[in-house]
Coordinates of C-alpha atoms in Angstrom, one line a residue:
Chain A
M610 CA 108.3 78.9 63.1
R611 CA 105.3 80.1 61.2
R612 CA 107.5 82.5 59.2
F613 CA 109.7 79.6 58.3
L614 CA 106.8 77.5 57.2
L615 CA 105.3 80.3 55.1
Q616 CA 108.7 80.8 53.5
S617 CA 109.2 77.2 52.6
F618 CA 105.7 77.0 51.4
L619 CA 106.3 80.0 49.1
Y620 CA 109.6 78.5 47.8
S621 CA 107.9 75.2 47.0
L622 CA 105.1 77.1 45.3
L623 CA 107.6 78.9 43.1
F624 CA 109.4 75.7 42.4
F625 CA 106.2 74.0 41.3
L626 CA 105.2 76.9 39.1
F627 CA 108.3 76.3 37.0
V628 CA 108.0 72.5 36.9
S629 CA 105.1 71.8 34.7
C630 CA 102.8 68.9 35.6
K631 CA 101.9 66.2 33.2
T632 CA 99.4 66.6 30.4
Y633 CA 96.1 64.9 31.1
K634 CA 94.6 62.5 28.6
L635 CA 91.8 60.1 28.9
T636 CA 92.9 56.5 28.3
N637 CA 91.1 53.4 27.3
V638 CA 87.9 55.2 26.5
R639 CA 85.5 55.1 23.6
S640 CA 83.7 58.2 22.2
I641 CA 80.0 58.0 22.4
S642 CA 77.3 60.1 20.8
N643 CA 76.5 63.2 22.8
S644 CA 73.1 62.8 24.4
E645 CA 73.4 65.5 27.1
T646 CA 73.9 69.2 26.7
T647 CA 74.7 69.8 30.3
V648 CA 75.6 67.6 33.2
E649 CA 75.4 68.5 36.9
N650 CA 77.2 68.0 40.2
L651 CA 74.3 68.0 42.6
Y652 CA 76.3 67.1 45.7
F653 CA 75.7 70.6 47.2
S654 CA 72.4 71.4 45.5
S655 CA 70.0 70.8 48.5
N656 CA 69.0 73.6 50.8
E657 CA 69.9 71.4 53.8
D658 CA 73.0 72.0 55.9
Y659 CA 76.0 70.0 54.7
V660 CA 78.5 69.3 57.6
Y661 CA 81.8 67.5 57.1
K662 CA 84.8 66.6 59.2
C663 CA 87.7 68.1 57.3
Q664 CA 91.3 67.0 57.2
M665 CA 93.7 69.1 55.2
D666 CA 97.3 68.1 54.5
I667 CA 99.2 71.2 53.2
Y668 CA 102.7 70.0 52.6
N669 CA 103.7 68.6 55.9
N670 CA 101.1 70.5 58.0
H671 CA 98.0 68.7 59.1
V672 CA 95.0 71.0 59.7
S673 CA 91.8 69.6 61.0
G674 CA 88.3 71.1 61.5
I675 CA 84.7 71.1 60.6
L676 CA 83.4 72.3 57.2
I677 CA 79.9 73.6 56.8
I678 CA 78.4 74.3 53.4
K679 CA 74.9 75.8 52.9
K680 CA 73.2 76.8 49.7
I681 CA 71.9 80.3 50.3
G682 CA 70.8 81.3 46.8
Q683 CA 70.3 79.9 43.3
T684 CA 74.0 79.8 42.7
T685 CA 75.5 81.0 46.0
H686 CA 76.9 78.9 48.9
R687 CA 77.9 79.9 52.3
V688 CA 81.1 78.1 53.4
V689 CA 82.4 78.0 57.0
I690 CA 85.4 76.2 58.4
T691 CA 85.7 75.9 62.1
S692 CA 88.4 74.3 64.3
D693 CA 87.4 71.0 66.1
F694 CA 86.6 73.1 69.1
G695 CA 84.0 75.0 67.1
N696 CA 85.6 78.4 66.7
K697 CA 85.4 79.9 63.3
L698 CA 88.4 80.0 61.1
I699 CA 87.0 81.3 57.9
D700 CA 83.5 82.2 56.6
F701 CA 82.7 83.2 53.0
E702 CA 80.0 83.3 50.4
I703 CA 80.9 81.9 47.0
S704 CA 79.4 81.5 43.5
D705 CA 80.9 80.9 40.0
N706 CA 81.7 84.6 39.7
D707 CA 81.5 86.1 43.1
F708 CA 83.3 85.8 46.4
K709 CA 82.5 87.6 49.6
L710 CA 84.7 87.1 52.7
N711 CA 82.6 87.4 55.9
Y712 CA 85.3 86.5 58.4
V713 CA 88.8 85.2 58.6
L714 CA 90.8 84.4 61.7
P715 CA 93.7 87.0 61.8
D716 CA 96.3 84.2 61.6
L717 CA 94.8 82.9 58.3
D718 CA 94.3 86.3 56.7
K719 CA 96.8 85.7 53.9
K720 CA 96.0 86.2 50.2
L721 CA 97.6 82.9 49.3
V722 CA 95.4 80.9 51.7
I723 CA 92.2 82.7 50.7
N724 CA 92.8 82.4 47.0
F725 CA 93.5 78.7 47.4
L726 CA 90.2 78.1 49.3
K727 CA 88.3 80.3 46.8
N728 CA 89.6 78.4 43.8
D729 CA 89.0 74.9 45.4
F730 CA 85.5 75.6 46.6
Q731 CA 84.5 77.4 43.4
R732 CA 85.2 74.1 41.6
L733 CA 83.9 71.8 44.3
L734 CA 80.5 73.7 44.4
K735 CA 80.2 74.3 40.6
R736 CA 76.9 72.8 39.6
E737 CA 76.4 73.0 35.8
Y738 CA 78.8 71.9 33.1
P739 CA 78.1 72.4 29.4
V740 CA 79.0 69.2 27.6
T741 CA 81.6 69.3 24.8
G742 CA 82.4 65.7 24.5
S743 CA 81.1 62.2 25.7
F744 CA 83.1 59.1 26.4
E745 CA 82.7 55.8 28.2
D746 CA 84.8 53.0 29.6
D747 CA 83.8 49.8 31.3
N748 CA 82.6 51.5 34.5
S749 CA 81.9 55.1 33.7
K750 CA 80.2 57.6 31.4
I751 CA 82.6 60.5 31.0
Y752 CA 81.6 64.0 30.0
L753 CA 84.1 66.6 29.0
S754 CA 83.2 70.2 29.7
K755 CA 85.6 72.8 28.1
I756 CA 85.4 76.4 29.3
E757 CA 88.1 78.5 27.6
D758 CA 91.5 77.0 28.7
Q759 CA 89.9 75.0 31.5
S760 CA 88.5 71.5 31.1
Y761 CA 86.5 69.4 33.4
Y762 CA 86.2 65.6 33.1
L763 CA 83.2 64.3 34.9
F764 CA 83.0 60.5 35.6
Y765 CA 79.5 59.1 36.3
N766 CA 79.2 55.5 37.6
K767 CA 77.4 53.4 34.9
D768 CA 75.6 51.3 37.5
N769 CA 74.0 54.0 39.6
S770 CA 74.7 57.1 37.6
L771 CA 76.2 58.9 40.6
L772 CA 79.1 61.3 40.0
K773 CA 82.2 59.7 41.3
K774 CA 85.0 61.9 40.0
V775 CA 85.8 65.3 38.5
I776 CA 89.2 66.0 37.1
Y777 CA 90.0 69.6 36.6
T778 CA 92.6 70.6 34.1
K779 CA 94.0 73.9 32.9
N780 CA 95.9 74.1 29.6
N781 CA 95.6 70.3 29.5
K782 CA 97.5 70.0 32.7
E783 CA 95.9 68.0 35.5
K784 CA 95.3 70.4 38.4
I785 CA 92.8 68.9 40.9
D786 CA 91.1 65.6 41.3
F787 CA 87.8 65.5 43.2
T788 CA 86.6 62.0 44.2
F789 CA 83.2 61.4 45.6
D790 CA 81.7 58.6 47.6
A791 CA 77.9 58.7 47.7
K792 CA 74.7 56.8 48.0
K793 CA 72.5 59.5 46.7
H794 CA 73.0 62.2 44.0
I795 CA 72.4 65.2 46.3
F796 CA 74.7 64.1 49.1
A797 CA 78.3 62.8 49.2
D798 CA 79.4 60.7 52.2
S799 CA 83.0 61.5 51.6
I800 CA 85.0 63.7 49.3
D801 CA 88.7 63.6 48.5
L802 CA 90.3 66.6 46.9
Q803 CA 93.8 66.2 45.6
H804 CA 95.9 68.8 44.1
K805 CA 98.1 67.5 41.3
D806 CA 100.5 70.5 41.1
F807 CA 100.8 71.1 44.9
N808 CA 101.2 68.8 47.8
I809 CA 97.8 69.6 49.1
N810 CA 95.1 67.1 50.0
I811 CA 91.7 67.7 51.6
K812 CA 89.6 64.9 52.9
L813 CA 86.0 65.4 53.9
F814 CA 83.7 62.9 55.8
Q815 CA 80.1 63.7 56.3
I816 CA 78.9 64.2 59.9
T817 CA 75.5 65.6 58.8
D818 CA 73.5 62.5 59.3
T819 CA 74.5 61.8 62.9
E820 CA 71.9 63.5 65.0
Chain B
M407 CA 41.1 95.8 83.2
I408 CA 41.6 92.3 81.9
K409 CA 44.2 93.7 79.6
N410 CA 46.1 95.2 82.5
I411 CA 46.0 92.0 84.5
A412 CA 47.2 90.0 81.4
F413 CA 49.9 92.5 80.9
G414 CA 50.9 92.3 84.6
A415 CA 51.0 88.5 84.4
F416 CA 53.0 88.7 81.3
L417 CA 55.5 91.0 83.0
L418 CA 55.7 88.7 85.9
I419 CA 56.2 85.6 83.8
S420 CA 58.8 87.2 81.6
S421 CA 60.6 88.5 84.6
F422 CA 60.9 84.9 85.7
V423 CA 62.1 83.8 82.3
F424 CA 64.3 86.6 81.4
S425 CA 65.7 88.2 84.5
Q426 CA 66.9 85.2 86.4
N427 CA 70.4 86.4 86.4
T428 CA 71.2 89.1 88.9
S429 CA 74.5 90.7 89.5
M430 CA 76.4 89.5 92.6
S431 CA 77.4 92.2 95.1
S432 CA 81.2 92.6 95.3
A433 CA 81.1 90.8 98.7
E434 CA 79.2 87.9 97.2
A435 CA 81.6 87.8 94.3
K436 CA 84.6 87.8 96.6
V437 CA 83.2 84.8 98.6
F438 CA 82.4 82.9 95.4
V439 CA 85.9 83.4 94.0
M440 CA 87.6 82.5 97.3
K441 CA 85.5 79.3 97.6
V442 CA 86.0 78.2 94.0
S443 CA 89.8 79.0 94.2
S444 CA 90.4 77.2 97.5
E445 CA 88.2 74.2 96.7
S446 CA 89.7 73.7 93.2
K447 CA 93.2 73.7 94.7
E448 CA 92.1 70.3 96.2
I449 CA 91.3 69.0 92.7
K450 CA 94.1 66.6 91.6
T451 CA 92.1 65.0 88.8
L452 CA 88.9 65.8 87.0
Q453 CA 87.0 63.7 84.5
A454 CA 83.7 64.5 82.7
D455 CA 81.7 63.7 79.7
F456 CA 80.8 66.7 77.5
T457 CA 78.3 67.7 74.9
Q458 CA 79.4 70.5 72.6
T459 CA 76.7 72.5 70.7
K460 CA 77.7 74.9 68.0
K461 CA 75.1 77.4 66.7
M462 CA 75.4 79.5 63.6
D463 CA 72.7 81.8 62.5
F464 CA 72.5 80.5 58.9
L465 CA 72.3 76.8 59.9
D466 CA 69.0 75.0 60.3
K467 CA 70.5 72.6 62.9
S468 CA 73.1 73.0 65.5
I469 CA 76.3 70.9 65.2
V470 CA 76.5 68.6 68.2
T471 CA 79.6 66.7 69.2
Y472 CA 80.2 64.4 72.2
G473 CA 83.3 63.5 74.1
K474 CA 85.3 63.0 77.3
M475 CA 87.7 65.3 79.1
S476 CA 90.3 64.3 81.7
L477 CA 92.5 66.7 83.7
K478 CA 95.4 65.9 86.0
S479 CA 97.0 68.6 88.0
P480 CA 99.2 70.5 87.4
N481 CA 99.3 70.5 83.6
M482 CA 97.9 67.4 81.9
L483 CA 94.8 67.7 79.9
S484 CA 93.1 65.4 77.5
W485 CA 90.1 66.5 75.4
K486 CA 88.6 63.7 73.3
Y487 CA 85.7 63.9 70.8
I488 CA 84.1 60.5 70.4
K489 CA 81.0 61.2 68.3
P490 CA 80.3 61.8 65.5
Y491 CA 84.1 61.6 64.8
Q492 CA 87.2 60.8 66.7
Y493 CA 89.6 63.5 67.5
S494 CA 91.8 63.8 70.6
I495 CA 94.1 66.5 71.8
V496 CA 96.4 66.1 74.8
F497 CA 98.3 68.9 76.5
K498 CA 101.3 67.4 78.3
E499 CA 104.7 68.7 79.4
N500 CA 104.4 71.8 77.2
K501 CA 103.6 69.7 74.1
I502 CA 100.3 69.2 72.3
F503 CA 99.6 65.7 71.0
I504 CA 96.8 65.2 68.4
N505 CA 95.2 62.1 67.1
D506 CA 92.9 62.9 64.2
Q507 CA 91.0 59.7 63.3
G508 CA 94.2 57.7 63.6
K509 CA 96.5 60.5 62.2
K510 CA 98.9 61.4 64.9
S511 CA 100.9 64.6 65.2
S512 CA 102.5 66.8 67.9
V513 CA 103.1 70.5 68.3
D514 CA 105.5 72.3 70.6
A515 CA 103.2 74.3 72.9
K516 CA 105.6 77.1 73.3
S517 CA 103.8 79.3 70.9
K518 CA 101.9 82.2 72.5
T519 CA 98.5 81.1 71.3
F520 CA 98.9 77.6 72.6
E521 CA 100.1 79.0 75.9
K522 CA 97.0 81.1 76.2
I523 CA 94.7 78.2 75.3
N524 CA 96.4 75.9 77.8
K525 CA 96.2 78.6 80.5
L526 CA 92.6 79.2 79.8
I527 CA 91.6 75.6 80.0
V528 CA 93.7 74.6 83.0
G529 CA 93.0 77.9 84.7
S530 CA 89.2 77.4 84.4
S531 CA 89.5 74.2 86.3
N532 CA 91.7 75.4 89.2
G533 CA 90.2 78.8 89.7
Q534 CA 93.4 80.6 88.5
M535 CA 91.3 82.0 85.7
F536 CA 89.7 84.6 87.9
N537 CA 93.1 86.3 88.2
D538 CA 93.9 86.1 84.5
P539 CA 95.1 89.6 83.5
E540 CA 93.8 89.1 80.0
F541 CA 90.2 89.2 81.1
S542 CA 87.8 91.3 83.1
V543 CA 85.3 89.2 85.0
S544 CA 81.8 90.0 86.1
Y545 CA 79.7 87.8 88.4
F546 CA 76.0 86.8 88.3
K547 CA 73.7 84.4 90.1
N548 CA 70.4 82.8 89.6
A549 CA 68.4 80.1 91.5
N550 CA 70.6 77.2 90.4
F551 CA 73.9 78.7 89.2
N552 CA 76.7 81.1 90.0
I553 CA 77.9 82.6 86.8
A554 CA 81.3 84.2 85.8
K555 CA 81.5 86.1 82.6
F556 CA 85.0 86.7 81.1
T557 CA 85.5 89.5 78.6
P558 CA 88.9 89.9 76.9
K559 CA 90.6 93.2 77.7
S560 CA 92.9 93.4 74.6
A561 CA 91.7 94.2 71.1
Q562 CA 93.9 91.4 70.0
L563 CA 92.0 88.7 71.9
L564 CA 88.7 90.3 71.2
K565 CA 89.2 89.4 67.5
Y566 CA 88.9 85.8 68.6
I567 CA 86.4 85.8 71.4
K568 CA 83.8 88.2 72.7
Q569 CA 82.9 86.5 75.9
I570 CA 83.3 83.3 77.9
E571 CA 80.6 82.4 80.4
L572 CA 81.2 79.8 83.1
Q573 CA 78.3 78.3 85.0
F574 CA 78.9 76.7 88.4
P575 CA 76.1 74.8 90.0
K576 CA 75.3 76.4 93.5
N577 CA 77.6 74.9 96.1
E578 CA 79.9 73.4 93.6
S579 CA 83.3 74.6 92.5
T580 CA 83.6 72.9 89.1
V581 CA 82.1 74.3 85.9
S582 CA 79.0 72.5 84.6
Q583 CA 78.6 74.6 81.5
V584 CA 80.7 76.9 79.3
N585 CA 79.1 79.4 76.8
M586 CA 81.5 81.0 74.4
T587 CA 80.5 83.9 72.1
E588 CA 82.8 84.5 69.2
A589 CA 83.7 87.8 67.6
S590 CA 81.3 86.9 64.8
G591 CA 78.4 86.3 67.3
D592 CA 78.4 82.5 66.9
T593 CA 78.0 80.6 70.1
T594 CA 79.5 77.4 71.3
N595 CA 78.0 75.7 74.4
I596 CA 79.7 72.9 76.3
V597 CA 77.8 71.0 79.0
F598 CA 79.7 68.7 81.4
K599 CA 78.1 65.6 82.8
N600 CA 79.2 62.7 85.0
T601 CA 81.9 64.8 86.6
K602 CA 84.3 62.9 88.8
I603 CA 86.7 64.7 91.1
N604 CA 89.9 63.0 92.3
A605 CA 89.1 59.6 90.9
P606 CA 92.2 57.8 89.6
I607 CA 93.0 58.3 85.9
S608 CA 95.2 55.8 84.1
A609 CA 98.3 57.3 82.4
S610 CA 97.1 55.9 79.1
E611 CA 94.4 58.6 79.1
F612 CA 97.1 61.1 78.4
S613 CA 98.9 59.2 75.7
L614 CA 97.6 58.9 72.2

């Protein structure tokens, strides 16, 4: 069964690699003068524990668990995913340029899985973005951050200046959408991570503030 | 002199605090296992509230979840997290049903891992667990509890779990506390409260 799933997953992966996804372009926006040199995603910047209930849909497989994120250095985070019963599935330390795997459940010890998580979390936890363009629409201020062939579009709510969305593109193709729901700038209540090139969705709901 | 007295007192106190658990003799262990096994055969249903506490060395706070478990002999088990999120898992007729905050799914429980999980959970409630060939068991006691410590025998299972400790209140044959130590050293502690034995359970408890 697992072998079959893995196989169909790999085939779909290959399929999608050949089918290019659509080019991303901002629509209905106005260019504005550039007032910021860098913008930040502060949702994981505090030294407090961040604990989320985590639901992942990977093609037709539903995976559930608890996600724990903790800032352990200036640019490094510790990330742990456990099952709902509390046993550890994966544990790693991650920064913009580094990745150290502390533990992975033998069943999940696949390069494909680990690389996926590494890429997603490197982007989710990325804090600083040098600004290369500024735009606005009716609701948001939008900053473009171009780093080589990768571009990030960061949408900040005009009313409360909270980051509500990051769109990550590579070679102008939309790759991942991150949507945040927050009341304060250092803590997101829920996060929705949607892959545009693969049928993978990750939903996070905070359970930090419950004790 | 005072130093010596203080040191003696310290030793005395620390022996109260730290060496409460003493090994059972093999005769004591035999009696304990027999009692739990025979009494738990009489258990047709079991219900309890639980508090699960997960500790990890790098976290400031423990992760605490609350829920309810129901068990109906021979092989129906429902494990429901209620706070801070809703997640239910039901083992029934070799199938596993999951309700994750409204999202429902089911898995065939025929896979080896699930079989082991099921056996472990059901086995711990009916005393069969003491005979599980996967584990070696050692027995301890203190003033309030009898304690059984399970250590996996195979390297394969040791990759997942280092030790499971079950605590039985003296004179009771149901578990009041489970302490699990993972291969990584993290611990999960589950405390059962409001345990009801052989009280009727409605069938809806096992459907999601």
